[in-house]
Tab-separated table of C-alpha atoms in Angstrom:
chain	number	residue	atom	x	y	z
N	7	UNK	CA	0.000	0.000	0.000
N	8	UNK	CA	2.771	2.455	0.897
N	9	UNK	CA	4.442	1.876	-2.478
N	10	UNK	CA	1.214	2.853	-4.206
N	11	UNK	CA	1.152	6.256	-2.485
N	12	UNK	CA	4.860	6.851	-2.917
N	13	UNK	CA	4.631	6.013	-6.625
N	14	UNK	CA	1.726	8.417	-7.072
N	15	UNK	CA	3.744	11.174	-5.409
N	16	UNK	CA	6.844	10.400	-7.510
N	17	UNK	CA	4.758	10.432	-10.690
N	18	UNK	CA	3.664	14.014	-9.941
N	19	UNK	CA	7.146	15.217	-8.984
N	20	UNK	CA	8.645	17.848	-11.284
N	21	UNK	CA	12.159	19.129	-11.826
N	22	UNK	CA	11.017	22.434	-10.361
N	23	UNK	CA	9.968	20.603	-7.181
N	24	UNK	CA	13.456	19.102	-6.906
N	25	UNK	CA	15.105	22.459	-7.552
N	26	UNK	CA	12.939	24.243	-4.982
N	27	UNK	CA	13.556	21.576	-2.353
N	28	UNK	CA	17.302	21.636	-2.964
N	29	UNK	CA	17.441	25.437	-2.861
N	30	UNK	CA	15.420	25.542	0.364
N	31	UNK	CA	18.029	23.227	1.879
N	32	UNK	CA	21.005	25.273	0.687
N	33	UNK	CA	21.891	22.881	-2.120
N	34	UNK	CA	22.481	24.581	-5.446
N	35	UNK	CA	22.230	22.229	-8.416
N	36	UNK	CA	23.288	22.993	-11.949
N	37	UNK	CA	21.058	21.776	-14.793
N	38	UNK	CA	22.969	18.518	-15.249
N	39	UNK	CA	22.828	17.717	-11.534
N	40	UNK	CA	19.152	18.615	-11.361
N	41	UNK	CA	18.380	16.334	-14.302
N	42	UNK	CA	20.449	13.535	-12.734
N	43	UNK	CA	18.681	13.753	-9.348
N	44	UNK	CA	15.278	13.972	-11.020
N	45	UNK	CA	15.903	10.827	-13.070
N	46	UNK	CA	17.424	8.998	-10.119
N	47	UNK	CA	14.318	9.653	-8.049
N	48	UNK	CA	11.888	8.889	-10.867
N	49	UNK	CA	13.578	5.655	-11.957
N	50	UNK	CA	15.149	4.290	-8.783
N	51	UNK	CA	12.878	5.396	-5.954
N	52	UNK	CA	12.449	1.849	-4.627
N	53	UNK	CA	16.217	1.421	-4.428
N	54	UNK	CA	16.533	4.813	-2.779
N	55	UNK	CA	14.083	3.815	-0.060
N	56	UNK	CA	15.598	0.412	0.601
N	57	UNK	CA	19.321	0.755	-0.005
N	58	UNK	CA	21.218	3.684	1.512
N	59	UNK	CA	24.511	2.685	-0.079
N	60	UNK	CA	22.968	2.575	-3.558
N	61	UNK	CA	21.719	6.139	-3.593
N	62	UNK	CA	24.664	7.633	-1.720
N	63	UNK	CA	27.183	5.970	-4.038
N	64	UNK	CA	25.261	7.269	-7.050
N	65	UNK	CA	25.386	10.784	-5.608
N	66	UNK	CA	29.094	10.560	-4.780
N	67	UNK	CA	29.824	9.508	-8.374
N	68	UNK	CA	28.227	12.633	-9.845
N	69	UNK	CA	28.560	15.413	-7.270
N	70	UNK	CA	31.394	17.249	-5.577
N	71	UNK	CA	32.235	16.348	-1.981
N	72	UNK	CA	30.470	19.321	-0.377
N	73	UNK	CA	27.221	18.784	-2.270
N	74	UNK	CA	27.360	15.026	-1.655
N	75	UNK	CA	27.673	15.597	2.084
N	76	UNK	CA	24.730	18.005	2.098
N	77	UNK	CA	22.585	15.536	0.176
N	78	UNK	CA	23.641	12.660	2.440
N	79	UNK	CA	22.770	14.657	5.558
N	80	UNK	CA	19.389	15.587	4.103
N	81	UNK	CA	18.759	12.004	2.996
N	82	UNK	CA	19.293	10.619	6.507
N	83	UNK	CA	17.357	13.469	8.120
N	84	UNK	CA	14.270	12.776	6.033
N	85	UNK	CA	14.644	9.023	6.206
N	86	UNK	CA	14.598	9.273	9.993
N	87	UNK	CA	11.706	11.740	9.958
N	88	UNK	CA	9.532	9.452	7.815
N	89	UNK	CA	10.849	6.109	9.089
N	90	UNK	CA	7.461	5.070	10.510
N	91	UNK	CA	5.800	5.571	7.145
N	92	UNK	CA	8.470	3.707	5.203
N	93	UNK	CA	8.680	0.493	7.217
């Protein structure tokens, strides 16, 4: 059931949503990075929810160290915040 709701949310997600969320968390993405994150979320959201190493390694491959650390911190912050809904 949870996957149904998550998928519906992901389907409605736009690149502008990603950009706004990143900016509001002091993460500035260039167009290539924005496109990469958008596609990662759209195509690999199940992996992102179930495999921390998968998503964080993908981010580290494409982003500089400072941005990777910001994204990692945000990832764990939100994963903890929504843990009850994701298990």
